[in-house]
Amino acid sequence: MDSLQAAEKPPFTTLHTVDLRTTGQFPALLLDYLDQKAPLSEFYSNFPTLENAKAAILNKSAFETEKRKVLVETLESQYNGLADLPDFSLLLDEKTFTVTTGHQLNIFTGPLYIIYKIVTTIKLARALKETYPEYNFVPVYWMATEDHDFEEIASVHLFGETHKWTGDHKGAVGRLNPKELESILKQLPGKPDLFARAYLENNTLADAVRCYMHELFGHYGLVTLDADHADLKRSFLPVIKEELTNSISGKLVNETTAKLNSLGYHTPLNAREINLFYLDENLRERITKEGNVYKVLNTDLTFSETEILHLAETKPEIFSPNVILRPLYEEIILPNLAYIGGPSEVPYWMQLKGVFDHFSVPFPMLIPRNFALYITGHQCKKVKKLNISYQELFLDEVALRKTFIEKNTAHILDLDDQKEEFNRIFEAILEKAVAVDQTMLGAVKAEQTRLLHSLKHLEKRIVRAEERNHQSEIEQLLALKNKLFPNGIAQERYDNLFSFYTSDPAFIEKLFNAFDPLNFSYNVILEE
């Protein structure tokens, strides 16, 4: 695992794409955004295309020099001690911009889709540089170090087993001690050197994640940022103060949410009155206001307005934005053009457009990450043998069985012709019956319904009989389905990078070869 450089020759894979709408995995708000439905135009700025990126560049061109200096100084401090550092001074150039993705600090890199986010971001930076060579574009991974939901990061599915980090952990996860993961490391085959170095040689989880992300993606130009930093928070101070005194973000989000809901869309975010947490050692709790008193939930901490504003002025790092304000914080401290997010992230950013407008902060291009299903060479042979399409793999098990039988039977399994004949017969019977007695209508209809129900039951028995004739193939098909969608979950949301990378060091490079950051389809990558 020490050799993390790309393979000398581009690894060979075949790529198929599947329309996102056919997979049944994506919310309507995301799909309609990608279709550029007119009613959604007010909820974003520039639709993501290389041509529209020029407008995003111009919108962000006024990014302050002082903020660039703070960003570079912060990165230089955070990367201290790592080898082969990026040239952070590039970010001082007014013609340098970032493209960003972010995620929680899931242990051992977490599910595959986190890697997909990063590869998409790097590929977008490359595509922008090719289109606009006079500018520079830096891919950034924003670590959600201030998040306090330990349970969401504490488990990983790796090498066929689920490993869980246990213990009573409170406060920002980025500040946790990664050495506690040594017991899991000992259980992994070969005790992977990459994670051993990251977790056992660093004192915080944030530093550990930066360490392994730099080793995996530093040579592709990725910069990893921890925004849990006093100097960065100072740039956010005007927002902190207005949020404390006017509770502005919640009002604006609620207005946008009402508009989206009126259009028939489900929205993932619910705003608070105050969308800030109080952040300290082993503590990240919501700030609330009761009358004229500010309180920190589950503590005895209380403040007057004067006291809490003074605290913000002197210690802005104590104030941590929640999911409503975190995107705004990101765009205030980065010269950012685009945010690459998952299928829920893009919709919730759309709920925040009014907040950005209020604070006169340019709204970035919203780009869904690349989605992928990776099929190994052995699994490819199974797909071909079973004569199933890549799109059909996304069907649930019931629909998949039905589709397989319909494609592979030599018989006509439905009784549609017979049902139509029955209906014609009963129409004639009904005509005769009611001519004799109008009250016969109900009895004839009831008998018709009973017999049609019997036909449907017989039809199901015929299909089950044919399934028995193909029992071996169906078992193989469902086993393949479960491998690609473990426990009914999309592979990218369950499996881990190192389940593939350990046996295939070219895996990451294959992703780079396959992904197009502005092609909004589901990638089916075939290892052949």
PDB file of C-alpha atoms in Angstrom, residues 104-107 144-156 163-178 180-181 184 205 284:
ATOM      1  CA  GLN A 104     -17.587  14.020   7.190  1.00  0.00           C
ATOM      2  CA  LEU A 105     -14.448  12.296   8.424  1.00  0.00           C
ATOM      3  CA  ASN A 106     -15.609   8.718   7.919  1.00  0.00           C
ATOM      4  CA  ILE A 107     -12.982   6.278   9.140  1.00  0.00           C
ATOM      5  CA  ALA A 144     -16.282  18.479   8.103  1.00  0.00           C
ATOM      6  CA  THR A 145     -14.090  18.544  11.194  1.00  0.00           C
ATOM      7  CA  GLU A 146     -16.598  20.461  13.317  1.00  0.00           C
ATOM      8  CA  ASP A 147     -19.359  17.905  12.838  1.00  0.00           C
ATOM      9  CA  HIS A 148     -20.266  16.171  16.095  1.00  0.00           C
ATOM     10  CA  ASP A 149     -22.232  13.161  14.838  1.00  0.00           C
ATOM     11  CA  PHE A 150     -19.752  10.469  15.854  1.00  0.00           C
ATOM     12  CA  GLU A 151     -22.054   7.590  14.925  1.00  0.00           C
ATOM     13  CA  GLU A 152     -22.151   8.673  11.275  1.00  0.00           C
ATOM     14  CA  ILE A 153     -18.381   8.375  10.857  1.00  0.00           C
ATOM     15  CA  ALA A 154     -17.584   5.499  13.205  1.00  0.00           C
ATOM     16  CA  SER A 155     -18.094   2.402  11.030  1.00  0.00           C
ATOM     17  CA  VAL A 156     -16.705   1.050   7.772  1.00  0.00           C
ATOM     18  CA  HIS A 163     -15.671  -2.470  11.722  1.00  0.00           C
ATOM     19  CA  LYS A 164     -16.888   0.034  14.306  1.00  0.00           C
ATOM     20  CA  TRP A 165     -15.064   2.632  16.380  1.00  0.00           C
ATOM     21  CA  THR A 166     -16.663   2.499  19.819  1.00  0.00           C
ATOM     22  CA  GLY A 167     -16.629   4.786  22.832  1.00  0.00           C
ATOM     23  CA  ASP A 168     -18.374   7.821  24.262  1.00  0.00           C
ATOM     24  CA  HIS A 169     -17.184  10.673  22.049  1.00  0.00           C
ATOM     25  CA  LYS A 170     -18.516  14.208  22.190  1.00  0.00           C
ATOM     26  CA  GLY A 171     -17.664  17.441  20.472  1.00  0.00           C
ATOM     27  CA  ALA A 172     -16.113  18.051  17.066  1.00  0.00           C
ATOM     28  CA  VAL A 173     -14.984  14.764  15.510  1.00  0.00           C
ATOM     29  CA  GLY A 174     -11.956  16.406  13.916  1.00  0.00           C
ATOM     30  CA  ARG A 175     -10.469  16.813  17.387  1.00  0.00           C
ATOM     31  CA  LEU A 176     -10.771  13.130  18.339  1.00  0.00           C
ATOM     32  CA  ASN A 177      -7.695  10.989  18.939  1.00  0.00           C
ATOM     33  CA  PRO A 178      -7.219   8.689  15.916  1.00  0.00           C
ATOM     34  CA  GLU A 180      -8.049   4.794  19.218  1.00  0.00           C
ATOM     35  CA  LEU A 181      -8.396   3.138  15.813  1.00  0.00           C
ATOM     36  CA  ILE A 184      -9.367  -1.903  14.133  1.00  0.00           C
ATOM     37  CA  LEU A 205      -8.621  12.836  13.322  1.00  0.00           C
ATOM     38  CA  ARG A 284     -20.632  21.217  20.275  1.00  0.00           C
TER      39      ARG A 284
END
